[in-house]
Coordinates of C-alpha atoms and ligand atoms in Angstrom, one line a residue:
M1 CA 46.0 65.8 -7.3
L2 CA 47.6 63.0 -5.3
P3 CA 46.7 59.3 -6.2
P4 CA 44.1 57.5 -3.7
S5 CA 46.9 55.6 -1.8
R6 CA 48.9 58.7 -1.0
R7 CA 45.8 60.6 -0.1
D8 CA 45.1 57.8 2.4
F9 CA 48.6 58.0 3.8
V10 CA 48.4 61.8 4.2
S11 CA 45.1 61.7 5.8
L12 CA 46.3 58.9 8.1
T13 CA 49.4 60.8 9.2
L14 CA 47.5 64.0 9.7
S15 CA 44.7 62.5 11.8
E16 CA 46.8 59.8 13.7
C17 CA 49.9 62.0 14.1
G18 CA 48.1 64.7 15.9
S19 CA 50.0 63.6 19.1
Y20 CA 53.4 62.2 19.5
T21 CA 51.9 59.2 21.5
N22 CA 49.8 58.2 18.5
V23 CA 52.7 58.1 16.2
R24 CA 54.6 56.1 18.6
Q25 CA 51.8 53.6 19.0
W26 CA 51.4 53.3 15.3
R27 CA 55.2 52.6 14.7
Q28 CA 55.2 50.0 17.5
Q29 CA 52.1 48.2 16.1
S30 CA 53.6 48.2 12.5
C31 CA 57.0 47.0 13.8
W32 CA 55.4 44.1 15.8
R33 CA 53.2 43.2 12.7
K34 CA 56.5 42.9 10.6
W35 CA 58.3 41.0 13.3
K36 CA 55.5 38.4 13.5
Q37 CA 55.6 37.9 9.7
L38 CA 59.3 36.8 9.9
S39 CA 60.3 33.1 10.0
R40 CA 61.8 31.6 13.2
L41 CA 65.3 31.4 11.4
Q42 CA 65.1 35.1 10.4
R43 CA 64.2 36.2 14.0
S44 CA 67.1 34.1 15.4
L45 CA 69.6 35.6 13.1
I46 CA 68.4 39.2 13.9
L47 CA 68.6 38.4 17.7
F48 CA 72.0 36.9 17.3
T49 CA 73.4 40.0 15.2
L50 CA 71.9 42.3 17.8
M51 CA 73.7 40.5 20.7
L52 CA 77.0 40.4 18.8
L53 CA 76.6 44.3 18.3
L54 CA 76.0 44.7 22.0
V55 CA 79.0 42.7 23.1
C56 CA 81.2 44.7 20.7
G57 CA 79.9 47.9 21.9
I58 CA 80.6 47.1 25.6
S59 CA 84.2 46.0 24.9
T60 CA 85.1 49.3 23.1
Y61 CA 83.3 51.5 25.6
P62 CA 86.6 52.6 27.7
T63 CA 88.2 53.7 24.5
L64 CA 85.3 55.8 23.5
I65 CA 85.3 57.4 26.8
V66 CA 89.0 58.2 26.6
H67 CA 88.5 59.6 23.0
W68 CA 85.5 61.8 24.3
R69 CA 87.5 63.0 27.3
D70 CA 90.6 63.9 25.4
G71 CA 88.6 65.7 22.7
A72 CA 86.5 67.5 25.2
V73 CA 89.2 69.2 27.3
G74 CA 91.9 69.5 24.8
G75 CA 94.1 72.7 24.8
N76 CA 93.4 74.1 21.3
G77 CA 89.8 74.9 22.0
D78 CA 88.4 72.8 19.1
V79 CA 86.1 71.0 21.5
G80 CA 84.9 67.6 20.6
K81 CA 85.9 67.5 17.0
Q82 CA 87.0 64.1 15.8
P83 CA 90.3 65.1 14.1
F84 CA 91.4 66.8 17.3
V85 CA 90.7 63.8 19.3
V86 CA 93.1 61.8 17.3
D87 CA 95.7 64.6 17.4
L88 CA 95.7 64.9 21.1
K89 CA 96.2 61.3 21.6
N90 CA 99.2 61.6 19.5
E91 CA 100.6 64.3 21.6
Y92 CA 101.3 61.7 24.4
R93 CA 102.8 59.2 22.2
P94 CA 106.0 57.7 23.7
F95 CA 108.7 58.5 21.4
L96 CA 112.1 57.5 22.7
P97 CA 113.5 54.0 22.3
I98 CA 113.2 51.9 25.3
L99 CA 116.5 50.6 26.6
P100 CA 116.6 46.9 25.5
S101 CA 117.4 46.0 29.2
E102 CA 114.2 47.7 30.2
K103 CA 112.1 45.6 27.8
K104 CA 110.4 42.9 29.8
G105 CA 111.4 39.4 28.8
R106 CA 114.3 40.5 26.6
R107 CA 117.3 38.6 27.3
G108 CA 120.5 38.4 25.4
P109 CA 124.2 39.1 25.3
P110 CA 125.4 42.8 25.6
S111 CA 126.3 42.7 22.0
L112 CA 122.7 42.3 21.1
K113 CA 121.9 45.2 23.5
N114 CA 124.5 47.2 21.7
R115 CA 122.9 46.8 18.4
L116 CA 119.6 47.7 19.7
Q117 CA 121.0 50.9 21.2
S118 CA 122.9 51.9 18.2
K119 CA 122.3 55.4 16.8
S120 CA 120.8 54.1 13.7
N121 CA 118.3 52.1 15.7
V122 CA 117.5 55.3 17.8
S123 CA 116.8 57.5 14.8
G124 CA 114.8 54.7 13.3
L125 CA 112.6 54.5 16.3
L126 CA 112.4 58.2 16.5
G127 CA 111.7 58.5 12.7
D128 CA 108.4 60.3 12.2
G129 CA 106.9 59.3 15.5
N130 CA 104.4 56.9 13.9
D131 CA 106.0 53.7 14.8
G132 CA 106.7 54.2 18.5
P133 CA 107.9 51.4 20.6
D134 CA 105.7 49.2 22.8
L135 CA 103.7 51.7 24.8
K136 CA 103.2 49.5 27.8
N137 CA 107.0 48.9 28.2
V138 CA 107.9 52.6 27.9
A139 CA 105.1 53.4 30.3
K140 CA 106.8 51.3 32.9
G141 CA 109.9 53.3 32.8
S142 CA 109.8 53.8 36.5
E143 CA 109.9 50.1 37.0
G144 CA 113.6 50.4 37.3
V145 CA 113.0 51.3 41.0
N146 CA 112.4 47.6 41.8
A147 CA 114.7 46.2 39.2
V148 CA 118.2 44.9 39.9
I149 CA 120.7 47.6 38.9
S150 CA 124.1 46.4 37.7
W151 CA 127.2 48.3 38.5
G152 CA 127.0 49.7 34.9
G153 CA 123.7 51.2 35.6
A154 CA 121.8 49.1 33.1
V155 CA 118.6 47.6 34.5
I156 CA 119.0 43.8 34.1
E157 CA 116.9 40.8 35.1
E158 CA 118.2 38.5 37.7
E159 CA 119.5 35.4 35.8
Q160 CA 121.9 32.5 36.4
G161 CA 124.8 32.3 34.0
S162 CA 127.8 30.1 33.6
D163 CA 131.3 31.4 34.3
T164 CA 131.9 31.6 30.6
D165 CA 128.8 33.7 30.2
T166 CA 130.0 36.0 32.9
K167 CA 133.5 36.5 31.3
E168 CA 131.9 37.2 28.0
K169 CA 129.7 39.7 29.4
E170 CA 132.5 41.4 31.3
N171 CA 134.5 41.7 28.1
Q172 CA 131.5 43.2 26.4
E173 CA 130.4 45.4 29.3
V174 CA 132.6 48.3 28.4
P175 CA 131.4 48.9 24.7
S176 CA 127.9 48.2 26.0
L177 CA 128.1 51.0 28.5
L178 CA 129.6 53.3 25.9
A179 CA 126.7 52.5 23.7
L180 CA 124.4 53.2 26.4
A181 CA 125.8 56.6 27.3
D182 CA 125.8 57.5 23.4
S183 CA 122.2 56.5 23.0
R184 CA 121.1 58.6 26.0
L185 CA 123.1 61.7 24.8
E186 CA 121.5 61.2 21.5
A187 CA 118.1 60.9 23.1
V188 CA 118.7 64.2 24.7
R189 CA 119.7 65.9 21.4
E190 CA 116.8 64.5 19.8
A191 CA 114.6 65.9 22.5
F192 CA 116.1 69.3 22.2
R193 CA 115.7 69.2 18.4
H194 CA 112.1 68.4 18.9
A195 CA 111.5 71.1 21.4
W196 CA 113.3 73.5 19.1
K197 CA 111.2 72.6 16.0
G198 CA 108.2 73.6 17.9
Y199 CA 109.9 76.9 18.9
K200 CA 111.1 77.6 15.4
D201 CA 107.9 76.7 13.8
F202 CA 105.4 78.6 16.0
A203 CA 107.3 81.0 18.2
W204 CA 110.6 82.1 16.6
G205 CA 111.9 85.2 18.2
H206 CA 109.3 85.3 20.8
D207 CA 109.5 84.5 24.6
E208 CA 107.8 81.1 24.9
L209 CA 106.3 78.4 22.9
K210 CA 102.6 77.4 23.3
P211 CA 102.9 74.0 21.7
I212 CA 99.3 72.9 21.8
S213 CA 97.9 76.0 20.2
K214 CA 101.0 76.2 18.0
S215 CA 101.5 79.8 19.0
Y216 CA 103.6 81.8 21.4
G217 CA 103.4 83.8 24.5
E218 CA 105.3 87.0 25.4
W219 CA 106.6 87.9 28.8
F220 CA 109.2 90.5 28.0
G221 CA 109.1 90.3 24.2
L222 CA 112.9 89.5 23.9
G223 CA 113.2 86.0 22.5
L224 CA 113.6 84.5 26.0
T225 CA 113.6 80.9 25.0
L226 CA 116.2 81.5 22.2
I227 CA 118.5 83.2 24.4
D228 CA 118.2 80.8 27.3
A229 CA 118.8 78.0 24.9
L230 CA 122.0 79.3 23.3
D231 CA 124.6 77.6 25.3
T232 CA 122.5 74.4 25.5
M233 CA 122.9 74.2 21.8
W234 CA 126.6 74.8 21.9
I235 CA 127.1 72.1 24.7
L236 CA 124.9 69.6 22.8
G237 CA 126.9 70.3 19.6
L238 CA 123.8 71.4 17.6
K239 CA 125.8 73.7 15.2
E240 CA 123.2 74.4 12.7
E241 CA 120.6 75.4 15.3
F242 CA 123.1 77.5 17.1
A243 CA 124.2 79.3 13.9
E244 CA 120.6 80.3 13.1
A245 CA 120.0 81.4 16.6
R246 CA 123.2 83.4 16.6
K247 CA 122.1 85.2 13.5
W248 CA 118.8 86.3 15.2
V249 CA 120.8 87.6 18.1
A250 CA 123.1 89.6 16.0
K251 CA 120.5 90.9 13.5
E252 CA 117.2 91.0 15.4
L253 CA 117.7 91.2 19.1
S254 CA 117.2 94.7 20.5
F255 CA 116.8 95.8 24.0
N256 CA 115.9 99.3 22.9
K257 CA 112.2 98.8 23.8
S258 CA 109.8 100.1 26.3
V259 CA 109.1 97.0 28.1
D260 CA 109.0 96.1 31.8
V261 CA 111.2 93.2 32.6
N262 CA 111.6 91.4 36.0
L263 CA 115.2 92.2 37.2
F264 CA 116.0 88.7 38.5
E265 CA 114.4 86.7 35.5
S266 CA 116.1 88.7 32.8
T267 CA 119.4 88.7 34.7
I268 CA 119.6 85.0 35.2
R269 CA 118.2 84.1 31.7
I270 CA 119.2 86.8 29.4
L271 CA 122.4 88.4 31.0
G272 CA 123.5 84.9 32.2
G273 CA 122.8 83.3 28.9
L274 CA 124.6 85.8 26.8
L275 CA 127.6 85.8 29.1
S276 CA 128.0 82.0 29.2
T277 CA 127.6 81.8 25.4
Y278 CA 130.3 84.5 25.0
H279 CA 132.6 82.5 27.2
L280 CA 131.9 79.3 25.3
T281 CA 132.2 80.7 21.8
G282 CA 134.5 83.8 22.3
D283 CA 132.1 85.6 19.9
S284 CA 131.8 89.3 20.9
V285 CA 128.3 89.7 19.7
F286 CA 127.2 88.1 23.0
L287 CA 129.3 90.3 25.1
D288 CA 128.0 93.3 23.4
K289 CA 124.5 92.3 23.9
A290 CA 125.2 91.3 27.5
T291 CA 126.6 94.7 28.3
D292 CA 123.6 96.4 26.7
I293 CA 121.0 94.5 28.7
G294 CA 123.3 94.8 31.9
S295 CA 123.5 98.5 31.7
R296 CA 119.8 98.8 31.0
L297 CA 118.9 96.9 34.1
M298 CA 120.9 99.1 36.4
P299 CA 118.1 101.7 37.1
A300 CA 116.6 98.9 39.3
F301 CA 119.3 99.7 42.0
K302 CA 118.1 103.4 42.3
T303 CA 116.1 102.9 45.5
P304 CA 116.2 104.6 48.8
S305 CA 117.7 101.4 50.3
K306 CA 119.8 100.3 47.2
I307 CA 118.0 97.0 47.5
P308 CA 116.7 96.8 43.9
Y309 CA 113.1 97.1 42.6
S310 CA 111.7 93.9 41.0
D311 CA 110.9 95.6 37.6
V312 CA 112.7 97.7 35.1
N313 CA 111.6 99.4 32.0
I314 CA 114.6 98.8 29.8
G315 CA 113.6 101.3 27.2
K316 CA 112.7 104.2 29.5
G317 CA 115.4 103.5 32.1
T318 CA 112.8 103.5 35.0
A319 CA 112.2 101.1 37.7
H320 CA 109.5 100.1 40.1
P321 CA 108.4 97.5 42.5
P322 CA 105.2 95.5 42.0
R323 CA 102.0 97.5 42.0
W324 CA 100.7 96.1 45.3
T325 CA 103.9 96.4 47.5
S326 CA 107.3 98.2 47.9
D327 CA 108.9 94.8 48.7
S328 CA 111.2 92.7 46.7
T329 CA 111.8 88.9 47.0
V330 CA 114.9 88.0 48.9
A331 CA 115.8 85.3 46.5
E332 CA 115.6 87.7 43.6
V333 CA 117.8 90.4 44.9
T334 CA 120.4 87.9 46.1
S335 CA 120.5 85.8 42.9
I336 CA 121.8 88.3 40.3
Q337 CA 125.3 88.7 41.8
M338 CA 127.3 86.2 39.6
E339 CA 126.0 87.7 36.4
F340 CA 126.6 91.3 37.4
R341 CA 130.1 90.5 38.9
E342 CA 131.1 88.7 35.7
L343 CA 130.0 91.6 33.6
S344 CA 132.2 94.0 35.7
R345 CA 135.1 91.7 35.3
L346 CA 134.7 91.5 31.5
T347 CA 133.9 95.1 30.9
G348 CA 136.3 96.6 33.5
D349 CA 133.4 98.7 34.7
P350 CA 132.9 98.1 38.5
Q351 CA 129.4 99.7 38.7
Y352 CA 127.6 96.3 38.2
Q353 CA 129.6 94.4 40.8
L354 CA 129.4 97.3 43.4
A355 CA 125.6 97.4 43.1
V356 CA 125.0 93.8 43.7
M357 CA 127.6 93.4 46.5
E358 CA 126.1 96.2 48.3
V359 CA 122.8 94.1 48.5
M360 CA 124.8 91.1 49.9
E361 CA 126.6 93.2 52.5
Q362 CA 123.2 94.6 53.7
I363 CA 121.6 91.2 53.8
H364 CA 124.6 89.8 55.6
K365 CA 124.1 92.4 58.5
L366 CA 120.3 92.3 58.8
D367 CA 118.5 91.0 61.8
G368 CA 115.6 88.6 61.3
K369 CA 117.4 85.6 60.2
Q370 CA 117.0 82.3 62.1
D371 CA 120.2 80.2 62.3
G372 CA 121.3 81.7 58.9
L373 CA 117.9 81.2 57.3
V374 CA 116.3 84.3 55.7
P375 CA 112.7 85.5 55.4
M376 CA 111.2 85.7 51.9
F377 CA 110.8 89.5 51.4
I378 CA 112.8 92.7 51.9
N379 CA 111.6 96.3 51.7
T380 CA 113.2 98.5 49.0
N381 CA 112.5 101.7 51.1
N382 CA 114.0 100.7 54.5
G383 CA 116.1 97.7 53.5
Q384 CA 114.6 95.5 56.2
F385 CA 113.1 92.0 55.9
T386 CA 109.3 91.9 56.0
H387 CA 106.8 89.1 56.4
Q388 CA 109.1 87.7 59.1
G389 CA 109.0 84.3 60.6
I390 CA 108.6 82.1 57.6
Y391 CA 111.5 80.2 56.5
T392 CA 111.7 78.0 53.4
L393 CA 114.3 76.7 51.0
G394 CA 111.7 76.8 48.3
A395 CA 110.1 79.7 46.3
R396 CA 111.3 83.2 47.2
A397 CA 114.3 82.2 49.2
D398 CA 115.9 79.2 47.3
S399 CA 118.6 80.7 45.1
Y400 CA 119.9 83.1 48.1
Y401 CA 121.5 80.0 49.4
E402 CA 122.7 78.7 46.1
Y403 CA 124.4 82.0 45.4
L404 CA 126.1 82.2 48.7
L405 CA 128.1 79.1 47.7
K406 CA 128.5 79.8 44.0
Q407 CA 129.7 83.4 44.4
W408 CA 132.3 82.0 46.8
I409 CA 133.4 79.5 44.2
Q410 CA 133.2 82.0 41.4
G411 CA 135.6 84.5 43.2
G412 CA 138.2 81.8 43.8
K413 CA 137.0 80.8 47.4
K414 CA 138.3 84.0 48.9
E415 CA 135.2 85.8 50.2
K416 CA 135.0 84.3 53.5
V417 CA 131.7 86.1 54.5
L418 CA 129.8 84.4 51.8
L419 CA 131.2 81.1 52.9
E420 CA 130.3 81.8 56.6
D421 CA 126.8 82.6 55.6
Y422 CA 126.4 79.6 53.6
L423 CA 127.7 77.2 56.2
Q424 CA 125.5 78.8 58.8
A425 CA 122.5 78.4 56.6
V426 CA 123.1 74.7 56.1
E427 CA 123.3 74.3 59.8
G428 CA 120.1 76.2 60.0
V429 CA 118.4 73.8 57.6
K430 CA 119.6 70.8 59.5
K431 CA 118.3 72.3 62.9
N432 CA 115.0 73.6 61.8
L433 CA 113.8 72.1 58.4
L434 CA 115.0 68.5 58.1
K435 CA 112.5 65.7 59.0
K436 CA 111.9 62.1 58.0
S437 CA 108.9 60.7 56.1
V438 CA 106.9 57.5 56.7
P439 CA 107.0 54.8 55.4
L440 CA 110.4 55.0 53.7
G441 CA 112.1 57.4 56.1
L442 CA 113.1 59.9 53.4
T443 CA 114.9 62.9 54.5
F444 CA 113.0 66.1 53.3
V445 CA 113.3 69.8 53.8
G446 CA 110.0 71.3 55.1
E447 CA 109.2 74.9 56.1
L448 CA 108.9 76.9 59.4
S449 CA 106.1 79.4 59.9
H450 CA 106.2 81.3 63.1
G451 CA 107.6 78.3 65.0
Y452 CA 105.4 75.7 63.4
F453 CA 106.9 73.1 61.1
S454 CA 105.1 72.3 57.9
A455 CA 106.0 69.1 55.9
K456 CA 105.8 70.9 52.6
M457 CA 108.6 70.7 50.1
D458 CA 108.6 72.7 46.7
H459 CA 110.1 70.9 43.8
L460 CA 112.4 74.0 43.6
V461 CA 114.0 72.8 46.9
C462 CA 115.5 70.0 44.8
F463 CA 118.4 72.3 43.7
L464 CA 119.8 71.7 47.3
P465 CA 121.3 68.1 46.8
G466 CA 123.3 69.4 43.9
T467 CA 124.4 72.6 45.7
L468 CA 125.4 70.6 48.8
A469 CA 127.4 68.2 46.6
L470 CA 129.1 71.0 44.8
G471 CA 130.1 72.5 48.2
A472 CA 131.4 69.2 49.4
H473 CA 133.5 68.9 46.1
H474 CA 134.9 72.3 46.9
G475 CA 136.2 71.1 50.3
L476 CA 133.2 71.7 52.6
P477 CA 132.3 69.2 55.3
A478 CA 131.7 65.6 54.1
D479 CA 128.4 65.4 55.9
H480 CA 127.0 67.9 53.3
M481 CA 127.5 65.1 50.8
E482 CA 125.7 62.6 52.9
L483 CA 122.8 65.0 53.3
A484 CA 123.0 65.6 49.4
Q485 CA 122.7 61.9 48.8
Q486 CA 119.7 61.5 51.1
L487 CA 117.8 64.5 49.7
M488 CA 118.6 63.2 46.2
E489 CA 116.8 60.0 47.0
T490 CA 113.8 62.1 48.3
C491 CA 113.7 64.3 45.2
Y492 CA 113.8 61.1 43.0
Q493 CA 110.9 59.7 45.0
M494 CA 108.8 62.9 44.3
Y495 CA 108.8 61.6 40.8
A496 CA 108.7 57.9 41.3
Q497 CA 105.8 57.9 43.6
M498 CA 103.5 59.8 41.2
E499 CA 101.5 57.9 38.7
T500 CA 103.1 59.6 35.7
G501 CA 106.6 59.3 37.2
L502 CA 106.8 63.1 37.1
S503 CA 107.0 65.3 40.1
P504 CA 104.3 67.7 41.3
E505 CA 105.2 71.4 42.0
I506 CA 104.8 70.9 45.7
A507 CA 104.9 67.7 47.8
H508 CA 103.6 67.2 51.3
F509 CA 105.4 64.4 53.2
N510 CA 103.6 62.1 55.5
M511 CA 105.0 61.8 59.0
H512 CA 102.3 59.7 60.8
E513 CA 102.7 56.0 61.4
G514 CA 100.8 53.8 59.0
S515 CA 101.1 56.2 56.0
K516 CA 101.3 54.0 52.9
Q517 CA 103.1 56.6 50.7
D518 CA 105.6 59.2 51.7
V519 CA 104.5 61.8 49.2
D520 CA 101.1 63.5 49.2
V521 CA 99.9 66.1 46.8
K522 CA 97.2 68.7 47.1
I523 CA 95.0 69.2 44.2
A524 CA 96.3 72.7 43.4
D525 CA 99.9 71.4 43.5
R526 CA 99.7 68.6 40.9
H527 CA 101.2 70.6 38.0
N528 CA 104.7 70.0 36.6
L529 CA 106.3 72.9 34.7
L530 CA 109.3 70.9 33.1
R531 CA 111.4 72.2 35.9
P532 CA 115.1 71.3 36.1
E533 CA 116.2 71.1 39.8
T534 CA 116.1 67.4 40.2
V535 CA 118.0 66.8 37.0
E536 CA 120.3 69.4 38.0
S537 CA 121.1 67.8 41.3
L538 CA 121.3 64.3 39.7
F539 CA 124.0 65.7 37.4
Y540 CA 126.1 66.9 40.4
L541 CA 125.6 63.7 42.3
Y542 CA 126.6 61.7 39.4
R543 CA 129.6 63.8 38.5
F544 CA 131.0 63.5 42.1
T545 CA 130.0 59.9 43.1
K546 CA 130.0 58.2 39.6
D547 CA 127.1 56.1 41.0
K548 CA 125.3 55.0 37.9
K549 CA 121.8 54.9 39.7
Y550 CA 121.7 58.6 39.3
Q551 CA 121.9 58.3 35.6
Q552 CA 119.3 55.7 35.6
W553 CA 117.0 57.9 37.6
G554 CA 117.4 60.6 35.2
W555 CA 116.8 58.3 32.3
E556 CA 113.5 57.3 33.8
I557 CA 112.5 61.0 34.2
L558 CA 113.3 61.8 30.6
Q559 CA 111.2 59.0 29.4
N560 CA 108.3 60.2 31.3
F561 CA 108.7 63.7 30.0
N562 CA 108.6 62.2 26.7
K563 CA 105.5 60.2 27.5
Y564 CA 103.4 62.8 29.1
T565 CA 104.7 66.3 28.0
R566 CA 105.8 65.8 24.5
V567 CA 103.7 67.4 21.9
S568 CA 103.8 65.7 18.5
T569 CA 103.9 68.8 16.3
G570 CA 107.0 70.1 18.2
G571 CA 107.7 71.2 21.7
Y572 CA 107.0 70.0 25.2
T573 CA 104.3 71.3 27.5
S574 CA 103.7 71.8 31.1
I575 CA 101.0 69.7 32.5
N576 CA 98.3 70.2 35.1
N577 CA 98.1 66.8 36.7
V578 CA 101.1 64.4 37.5
R579 CA 98.7 62.0 39.1
D580 CA 96.5 61.2 36.1
P581 CA 98.5 59.1 33.4
A582 CA 95.3 58.9 31.3
Y583 CA 95.0 62.6 31.0
P584 CA 97.8 64.7 32.5
S585 CA 96.1 67.8 31.0
P586 CA 98.4 69.9 28.9
R587 CA 98.9 73.6 29.9
D588 CA 100.1 74.7 26.6
K589 CA 103.3 76.3 27.7
M590 CA 107.0 75.4 27.3
E591 CA 109.0 77.4 29.8
S592 CA 112.4 78.7 28.5
F593 CA 114.2 76.9 31.3
F594 CA 113.3 73.6 29.8
L595 CA 115.7 74.2 26.9
G596 CA 118.1 76.5 29.2
E597 CA 118.3 74.2 32.0
T598 CA 116.4 70.8 32.1
L599 CA 117.8 69.4 28.7
K600 CA 121.3 70.7 29.4
Y601 CA 121.4 69.0 32.7
F602 CA 120.1 65.8 31.2
Y603 CA 122.8 65.9 28.7
L604 CA 125.5 66.6 31.3
L605 CA 124.1 63.9 33.6
F606 CA 124.4 61.3 30.8
S607 CA 127.9 62.3 29.7
D608 CA 130.8 60.5 31.3
D609 CA 133.2 63.1 30.3
P610 CA 134.2 65.2 33.4
S611 CA 136.0 67.7 31.1
L612 CA 132.6 68.7 29.6
M613 CA 131.9 71.7 31.8
N614 CA 134.7 71.0 34.3
L615 CA 133.3 71.9 37.6
D616 CA 136.6 73.3 38.9
K617 CA 136.6 75.8 36.0
Y618 CA 133.0 76.7 35.6
V619 CA 130.2 77.5 38.0
F620 CA 126.6 77.4 36.7
N621 CA 124.2 80.2 37.5
T622 CA 120.7 79.5 38.8
E623 CA 119.5 79.2 35.2
A624 CA 122.2 76.6 34.3
H625 CA 124.4 79.1 32.4
P626 CA 128.1 78.2 33.1
L627 CA 130.3 81.1 34.1
P628 CA 134.0 80.9 34.6
V629 CA 135.7 80.4 38.1
W630 CA 137.8 83.5 38.2
P631 CA 141.5 82.8 37.7
Q632 CA 143.5 82.7 41.0
T633 CA 146.0 85.4 39.7
E634 CA 143.2 88.1 39.7
Ligands
DMJ1 C1 114.6 78.9 36.8 O1 114.3 80.1 36.2 C2 115.7 78.9 37.8 O2 116.3 77.7 38.1 C3 115.3 79.6 39.0 O3 116.3 79.6 40.1 C4 114.2 78.9 39.7 N1 113.1 78.7 38.7 C5 113.4 78.3 37.4 C6 113.4 76.8 37.3 O4 112.5 76.1 38.0

């Protein structure tokens, strides 16, 4: 039996709470009664506290929104959970030290800059990633565009100094530059170690790291990233990492597997990676593995036309084109020559070289080119170009041009047909594909589709400045170098004009008067896959001109990779949107070429030692694996 008071309450709630409206009215009346019972002071205090809470709430609103947004669309599928919100924000923490000269308001003698850039300082900053530098300053890495650039490449502020000051600076400039180079090289090593940590922890022995979900993806199931990264570790001097990877290659790597691999991708990444590592180390394990994969890829050439199929099953020894066509891609069938030629030279077995040179000969003779420019597809049955009338230096044609020049260099500049085709193609580019953008007048390489010009340029095309510069270095016309420098500026602007300072996959250039920005990006093209081409070209341009601006541009790009693509638990990720610095949207994939190419070219760009990968002795394949220029006696 309930006491009378509780009985009243129960009967009240039962009768008066029959409807939602009644309950609300009752609550309102009761609250109002209580409010009226308060003194004036008590009411003022409550009102003041409420106002204070409202103001605090409004001021923190943007942060809350960012937290919510990050949590809601993150890559690990743990939607909306608080711990994940915190984690994801950490993924995008800037990590590298800012160059002292890039810090706004920091002035001081070079000696001070030196100390700030010393290795101990770098590692201190890198530490555990919890005490990153001033985020705002790092975020403004691309401010260097407007800054004054000294001959030494350091971004400096304009300041008036006395003669004595100037002399003192000059005396200290050299050690300062050395320290700058050292700190940048160390920053690349650190970036590599960070990427490697992710691969080792979550994807060891698999093809690609998925850094956000802390897992891996398979493409061929052959440890693609590990093989692609071997010579990078060697060049960067990462001995422990290299030793561990070498052990995996010797003990675990087996090509005796029934898997379909793409002929081009496995040639440039696996065969190329193993051959170059063999050359750098002299370790026969790499040559044995290279010979094994090379011979397993040969069934691809058994086609009616001898133009190879795109795919091979390396276990079964069968090959086939893609399911929907009997065509192969022109860039793919013409960018496997350097590797197979080198394999023949090393093994003394001519079959590899004969197969790939047959392809070059056929393509050399084919109709359907326009001023040396090739279509994108070729049929494996009849050996003719298909889908004619479209000409690009981007996807599906790009490395055809690169390998014309590089095979010529590899073979000791004797194969005149290769050179002629290359020179003709460069003229074809100039005649058909070059235009200038508005407002900056940037020279860019567009595309031709059945006689119509399109101002579309893939990031992939940014290999071209480097290739042109390499040709000029090897004695080709000086105007190739001029064009290389103009295109280099354009590729840099594809980064600098984006909000993240990272290039989109495809850019469209404005050509109409009144345009405010040269580079436009379509929604579907806003991704960045950590591609190497611009850094690759910066390396060549710096090597041949010694103009420090190229190193500075590369440094800005490296910082932006660190800012927007670095994942705190290890690895770097491709992103979906280079136009949204607040949320670039991770794709959860680290391509093997980030370690094989991008980081290697960063390192070579920041190195001032021309004997490190001497470009008269080595020629890089299209995956950044250095192969020797054949000695002249051969
Ligand atoms: C790499 O595999 C090679 O550089 C290739 O020539 C083009 N695509 C990627 C990098 O972007």
